[in-house]
Coordinates of C-alpha atoms in Angstrom, one line a residue:
M1 CA 42.6 -83.1 25.0
V2 CA 45.4 -85.0 26.9
E3 CA 46.2 -83.2 30.1
F4 CA 49.1 -84.0 32.8
P5 CA 47.8 -86.4 35.2
G6 CA 46.2 -84.8 38.2
E7 CA 45.2 -81.8 36.4
N8 CA 41.4 -81.4 36.8
M9 CA 41.0 -80.8 40.7
G10 CA 37.6 -79.2 40.4
K11 CA 38.0 -75.3 39.5
R12 CA 41.2 -74.5 37.8
N13 CA 43.8 -73.7 40.2
N14 CA 45.9 -71.2 38.3
L15 CA 48.7 -70.9 40.7
L16 CA 49.2 -74.7 40.5
D17 CA 49.1 -74.5 36.6
A18 CA 52.0 -71.9 36.7
V19 CA 53.9 -73.9 39.5
K20 CA 53.7 -77.2 37.1
A21 CA 55.4 -75.2 34.3
L22 CA 58.2 -74.2 36.5
L23 CA 58.5 -77.8 37.8
A24 CA 58.6 -79.3 34.1
L25 CA 61.3 -76.7 33.5
G26 CA 63.2 -78.1 36.4
V27 CA 62.7 -81.7 35.3
V28 CA 64.7 -80.5 32.1
F29 CA 67.5 -78.9 34.2
A30 CA 67.7 -82.1 36.1
H31 CA 68.7 -84.2 33.0
Y32 CA 70.6 -81.2 31.5
Q33 CA 72.5 -79.6 34.5
F34 CA 74.2 -76.4 34.8
P35 CA 77.7 -76.7 36.5
G36 CA 78.4 -76.5 40.0
Y37 CA 76.1 -76.1 43.0
F38 CA 73.6 -74.0 40.9
G39 CA 73.0 -77.1 38.7
K40 CA 72.7 -79.2 41.7
I41 CA 69.8 -76.8 43.0
M42 CA 68.3 -76.6 39.7
G43 CA 68.3 -80.3 39.3
S44 CA 66.8 -81.0 42.8
F45 CA 64.1 -78.7 41.7
G46 CA 63.1 -81.0 39.0
T47 CA 63.3 -84.2 41.0
M48 CA 60.9 -82.6 43.5
G49 CA 58.8 -81.8 40.9
V50 CA 58.2 -85.4 39.9
I51 CA 57.1 -85.9 43.4
V52 CA 54.7 -83.0 43.1
F53 CA 53.2 -84.7 40.1
F54 CA 52.7 -87.9 42.0
L55 CA 51.1 -86.1 44.9
I56 CA 48.7 -84.3 42.5
T57 CA 47.6 -87.7 41.1
G58 CA 47.1 -89.0 44.7
Y59 CA 45.2 -86.0 45.9
Q60 CA 43.0 -86.0 42.9
S61 CA 42.1 -89.8 43.4
S62 CA 39.9 -88.9 46.3
T63 CA 36.7 -86.8 46.0
A64 CA 33.7 -86.3 48.2
D65 CA 30.8 -87.1 45.6
G66 CA 32.2 -90.8 45.3
S67 CA 33.1 -90.3 41.6
S68 CA 36.6 -91.0 42.1
P69 CA 36.8 -94.6 41.0
T70 CA 35.1 -94.0 37.4
K71 CA 37.3 -90.8 36.9
L72 CA 40.4 -92.9 37.7
L73 CA 39.6 -95.3 35.0
V74 CA 39.3 -92.4 32.5
R75 CA 42.6 -90.9 33.5
A76 CA 44.3 -94.3 33.5
K77 CA 42.9 -95.0 29.6
R78 CA 44.1 -91.6 28.9
N79 CA 47.6 -92.0 30.3
L80 CA 48.1 -95.2 29.0
I81 CA 47.5 -93.8 25.5
I82 CA 50.0 -91.1 25.8
T83 CA 52.6 -93.6 27.5
V84 CA 52.4 -96.2 24.7
V85 CA 52.6 -93.3 22.0
A86 CA 55.9 -92.1 24.0
F87 CA 57.5 -95.4 24.2
A88 CA 56.7 -95.8 20.2
V89 CA 58.4 -92.4 19.7
Y90 CA 61.5 -93.4 21.5
F91 CA 61.8 -96.7 20.1
I92 CA 61.9 -95.2 16.6
Y93 CA 64.1 -92.6 17.6
S94 CA 66.7 -94.9 19.2
M95 CA 66.3 -97.3 16.1
V96 CA 67.0 -94.4 13.6
S97 CA 69.9 -93.1 15.7
A98 CA 71.4 -96.5 15.8
Y99 CA 71.3 -96.7 12.0
A100 CA 72.7 -93.1 11.6
L101 CA 75.6 -93.8 14.1
G102 CA 76.1 -97.4 12.2
T103 CA 75.4 -99.1 15.3
S104 CA 72.4 -101.0 14.1
S105 CA 73.7 -104.5 14.6
S106 CA 74.4 -104.0 18.3
Y107 CA 71.1 -102.1 18.7
W108 CA 69.1 -105.3 17.5
E109 CA 71.4 -107.8 19.4
Q110 CA 70.4 -106.1 22.7
Y111 CA 66.9 -107.1 22.4
K112 CA 67.9 -111.0 22.2
D113 CA 69.2 -110.5 26.1
P114 CA 66.8 -111.5 28.4
Y115 CA 68.4 -109.2 31.1
V116 CA 67.3 -106.2 29.0
Y117 CA 63.7 -107.0 29.5
L118 CA 64.3 -108.3 33.3
K119 CA 65.6 -104.8 34.1
A120 CA 62.9 -103.0 32.3
V121 CA 60.3 -105.0 34.6
Y122 CA 62.2 -105.0 37.8
L123 CA 64.1 -101.7 37.8
M124 CA 61.9 -99.7 35.4
D125 CA 65.1 -99.2 33.3
F126 CA 64.0 -98.3 29.7
S127 CA 67.4 -97.0 28.7
F128 CA 67.7 -99.4 25.8
I129 CA 65.3 -97.1 23.9
R130 CA 66.9 -94.0 25.5
A131 CA 63.7 -93.4 27.4
G132 CA 64.7 -94.0 31.1
H133 CA 62.5 -91.1 32.1
L134 CA 59.4 -93.1 31.3
W135 CA 59.5 -94.9 34.4
F136 CA 57.3 -92.0 35.9
M137 CA 54.6 -92.6 33.4
V138 CA 54.7 -96.7 34.1
N139 CA 54.6 -96.1 37.8
L140 CA 51.7 -93.9 37.3
L141 CA 49.8 -96.5 35.3
I142 CA 50.6 -99.1 38.0
C143 CA 49.3 -96.8 40.8
Y144 CA 45.9 -96.3 39.0
P145 CA 44.6 -99.6 39.7
I146 CA 45.6 -99.6 43.4
L147 CA 44.1 -96.1 43.7
Y148 CA 40.8 -97.4 42.1
L149 CA 40.7 -100.3 44.8
M150 CA 41.5 -97.9 47.5
E151 CA 38.4 -95.8 46.6
K152 CA 36.0 -98.6 45.5
Y153 CA 36.4 -100.8 48.4
R154 CA 37.3 -98.1 50.9
L155 CA 40.8 -99.5 51.8
Q156 CA 42.5 -96.0 52.6
K157 CA 43.0 -96.7 56.1
I158 CA 45.0 -99.9 55.6
F159 CA 47.3 -97.9 53.1
Y160 CA 47.7 -95.0 55.3
W161 CA 49.0 -97.2 58.1
L162 CA 51.5 -98.8 55.7
L163 CA 52.4 -95.1 54.5
P164 CA 55.1 -94.4 57.1
L165 CA 57.0 -97.8 56.3
L166 CA 56.6 -97.0 52.4
L167 CA 58.1 -93.6 52.8
I168 CA 61.0 -94.9 55.0
G169 CA 61.7 -97.5 52.3
K170 CA 61.8 -94.8 49.7
I171 CA 64.0 -92.6 51.6
T172 CA 66.3 -95.6 52.5
V173 CA 66.6 -96.8 49.0
E174 CA 67.5 -93.3 47.7
I175 CA 70.2 -92.9 50.2
Y176 CA 71.7 -96.3 49.5
I177 CA 71.8 -95.8 45.7
S178 CA 73.4 -92.3 46.4
I179 CA 76.4 -94.1 48.2
Y180 CA 76.4 -97.2 45.9
P181 CA 74.9 -96.0 42.5
S182 CA 76.4 -98.8 40.2
G183 CA 75.1 -102.3 41.6
E184 CA 74.3 -104.8 38.9
W185 CA 70.8 -105.3 39.9
F186 CA 70.2 -102.5 42.2
D187 CA 71.9 -99.6 40.8
Y188 CA 70.4 -95.7 40.5
H189 CA 67.5 -97.1 38.7
A190 CA 66.2 -98.7 42.0
G191 CA 64.5 -95.4 42.9
S192 CA 62.1 -96.1 40.0
I193 CA 61.1 -99.3 41.2
F194 CA 57.2 -99.1 41.7
L195 CA 57.2 -99.9 45.4
F196 CA 59.8 -97.0 46.0
G197 CA 59.0 -94.8 43.2
G198 CA 55.5 -93.6 43.0
L199 CA 53.4 -95.5 45.3
P200 CA 54.4 -94.0 48.6
I201 CA 53.9 -90.5 47.3
V202 CA 50.6 -91.2 45.4
I203 CA 49.4 -92.5 48.8
L204 CA 50.8 -89.6 50.6
G205 CA 48.8 -87.4 48.1
S206 CA 45.6 -89.3 48.9
A207 CA 46.1 -88.9 52.7
L208 CA 46.5 -85.1 52.2
R209 CA 43.2 -85.0 50.3
R210 CA 41.6 -87.4 52.8
Y211 CA 42.6 -85.3 55.8
K212 CA 42.0 -81.8 54.1
E213 CA 40.1 -80.6 57.0
L214 CA 43.0 -80.9 59.5
T215 CA 45.6 -79.4 57.1
D216 CA 43.2 -76.6 56.5
R217 CA 43.4 -75.7 60.2
V218 CA 47.1 -74.7 59.9
P219 CA 47.3 -71.0 59.3
T220 CA 48.7 -69.7 56.0
W221 CA 51.8 -67.9 57.2
P222 CA 53.2 -70.9 59.3
L223 CA 52.7 -73.0 56.1
L224 CA 54.7 -70.8 54.1
L225 CA 57.6 -70.3 56.5
S226 CA 57.7 -74.1 56.7
L227 CA 57.8 -74.4 52.8
A228 CA 60.7 -71.7 52.9
A229 CA 62.8 -73.7 55.5
S230 CA 62.2 -76.9 53.8
F231 CA 63.4 -75.4 50.4
G232 CA 66.5 -74.3 52.3
L233 CA 67.1 -77.7 53.8
L234 CA 66.5 -79.1 50.6
F235 CA 69.0 -77.2 48.8
L236 CA 71.5 -77.4 51.6
T237 CA 71.4 -81.2 51.6
V238 CA 71.9 -81.5 47.9
C239 CA 74.9 -79.5 47.9
L240 CA 76.5 -80.7 51.2
K241 CA 76.4 -84.6 51.3
V242 CA 77.6 -86.5 54.4
D243 CA 80.0 -89.3 53.5
A244 CA 78.5 -89.4 50.0
A245 CA 74.9 -90.0 51.5
D246 CA 72.2 -87.8 49.7
I247 CA 69.4 -87.3 52.4
S248 CA 67.7 -84.6 50.2
M249 CA 64.9 -87.0 49.5
I250 CA 63.6 -86.4 53.0
F251 CA 63.1 -82.7 52.1
K252 CA 62.1 -83.4 48.6
I253 CA 59.0 -85.0 50.0
T254 CA 58.2 -82.5 52.6
T255 CA 58.8 -79.6 50.2
G256 CA 56.8 -81.0 47.5
S257 CA 53.9 -81.7 50.0
L258 CA 54.0 -78.2 51.4
L259 CA 54.2 -76.8 48.0
L260 CA 51.2 -78.5 46.9
L261 CA 49.2 -77.5 50.2
C262 CA 50.2 -73.8 49.6
C263 CA 49.0 -73.9 45.9
L264 CA 45.6 -75.5 47.1
R265 CA 45.2 -72.4 49.0
S266 CA 45.6 -69.9 46.3
N267 CA 42.8 -67.6 45.4
V268 CA 44.4 -66.6 42.0
R269 CA 41.4 -65.7 39.8
R270 CA 43.0 -65.2 36.6
P271 CA 45.3 -67.4 34.5
V272 CA 48.8 -66.7 35.2
P273 CA 50.0 -65.4 31.6
V274 CA 52.3 -68.0 29.7
L275 CA 53.3 -69.9 32.8
G276 CA 49.6 -71.0 33.6
Y277 CA 49.1 -72.0 29.7
L278 CA 52.3 -74.0 29.7
G279 CA 51.6 -75.7 32.9
R280 CA 48.1 -76.8 31.9
Y281 CA 48.5 -77.9 28.5
C282 CA 52.3 -78.4 27.9
S283 CA 54.0 -79.7 31.1
V284 CA 53.3 -83.4 30.4
Y285 CA 54.8 -83.1 26.9
V286 CA 57.8 -81.3 28.0
Y287 CA 58.5 -84.2 30.4
L288 CA 57.9 -86.9 27.8
Y289 CA 59.8 -85.4 24.9
H290 CA 62.6 -82.9 26.3
H291 CA 65.2 -85.8 25.8
L292 CA 64.3 -85.8 22.0
V293 CA 65.6 -82.4 22.0
G294 CA 68.4 -82.9 24.4
Y295 CA 69.9 -85.9 22.4
T296 CA 69.4 -83.9 19.2
V297 CA 71.3 -80.9 20.6
R298 CA 74.1 -83.0 21.9
S299 CA 74.6 -84.8 18.7
L300 CA 74.7 -81.6 16.9
N301 CA 77.1 -80.4 19.4
S302 CA 79.5 -83.2 19.0
T303 CA 79.4 -83.6 15.2
V304 CA 78.0 -80.6 13.2
W305 CA 78.3 -77.6 15.3
P306 CA 80.9 -77.7 18.1
W307 CA 80.4 -75.5 21.0
P308 CA 83.3 -74.0 23.5
E309 CA 83.0 -75.6 27.0
F310 CA 81.6 -72.7 28.4
A311 CA 78.6 -72.7 26.0
V312 CA 78.0 -76.5 26.5
E313 CA 77.9 -75.9 30.3
W314 CA 75.6 -72.9 30.5
L315 CA 73.8 -72.3 27.1
R316 CA 73.1 -75.9 26.2
P317 CA 70.6 -76.4 29.3
L318 CA 68.9 -73.3 28.4
L319 CA 68.6 -74.2 24.6
V320 CA 67.2 -77.8 25.5
A321 CA 64.5 -76.1 27.8
V322 CA 63.4 -73.3 25.4
L323 CA 63.1 -76.1 22.3
S324 CA 61.3 -78.5 24.7
F325 CA 58.8 -75.9 25.6
L326 CA 58.4 -75.1 22.0
L327 CA 57.7 -78.5 20.8
A328 CA 55.3 -79.2 23.8
Y329 CA 53.5 -76.1 22.7
L330 CA 53.2 -77.4 19.2
I331 CA 52.0 -80.7 20.3
S332 CA 49.4 -79.1 22.5
L333 CA 48.1 -77.0 19.7
V334 CA 47.6 -79.9 17.4
L335 CA 46.1 -82.2 20.0
R336 CA 43.6 -79.3 21.1
S337 CA 42.7 -78.7 17.5
I338 CA 41.9 -82.3 17.0
G339 CA 39.9 -82.3 20.1
R340 CA 37.9 -79.3 19.0
N341 CA 37.4 -80.9 15.5
R342 CA 36.1 -84.1 17.3
E343 CA 33.7 -82.2 19.7
N344 CA 32.3 -80.2 16.6
P345 CA 32.4 -82.7 13.8
G346 CA 30.0 -80.5 11.6
L347 CA 31.9 -77.2 11.9
K348 CA 33.8 -76.2 8.8
A349 CA 36.2 -73.4 8.4
G350 CA 35.0 -70.4 6.5

């Protein structure tokens, strides 16, 4: 069974499972936004969700029994497989779409341009196969070797000393690209560069686990109040920018960290119906394949089934979200069935 990076954190955390489903929903709404401030707020919840997923990975990288290096290699292998499969799916989809639209010649011509590959490596820009969001998976795969070295050779303190500089660098880059989003070699994709994308957040998650005894001393109610205040500041800075500068990344990081800490204190014993299942088994596939649904719905809107503007603005994001979760659910059922058959090769139906 393939699960989202950062899932198995000891006993099942049922609240965190449910929250992951909501964060995956937020990712969909970040890419297929509702209009106005409501759309901005829902979109910011999605981008903050990506930060939480990175935090979970970093948090999970450190364990008390010293088994984390081996576990990291297992997770790296698993996520490499699902990433390669996702790239293959989007390559096929982009190729078929090009032939359907009659743009196959220009599609294949782009592969002759070395800048396409340079931007893919430097900026994590995979838009040439319509898979820009896969920067997250690539960042994650690059983080695993660093986490492995940190755990195996006890290098955590070195990275923790660097953490403030890494976080300042990430926030600075995000503010810069919010003001100048269309530079040739430092455009809005710059936030996906490994050094500014996943590494600072993953190390922050590792630090939260390493200093868990300190965070556990903070009473729950002040933690919840801080989370509520951070959410408020996040939504405020998303909606009200100062001179076009978006400083919301500061509060996305603090909100994501506080949200994770609050979920880790949860004592929810039973799985949260529906949301718990979707978060545990489907969130990764919602993230990976929601664009397949979105691209298809957009194409149908523009060619086969035109919608009025109101429906496009308000109903299309909902339709993409529902269909994305349905597709993810079907994928999870198939993979879980395959996993059970492998575990019980002699078991026959009937």
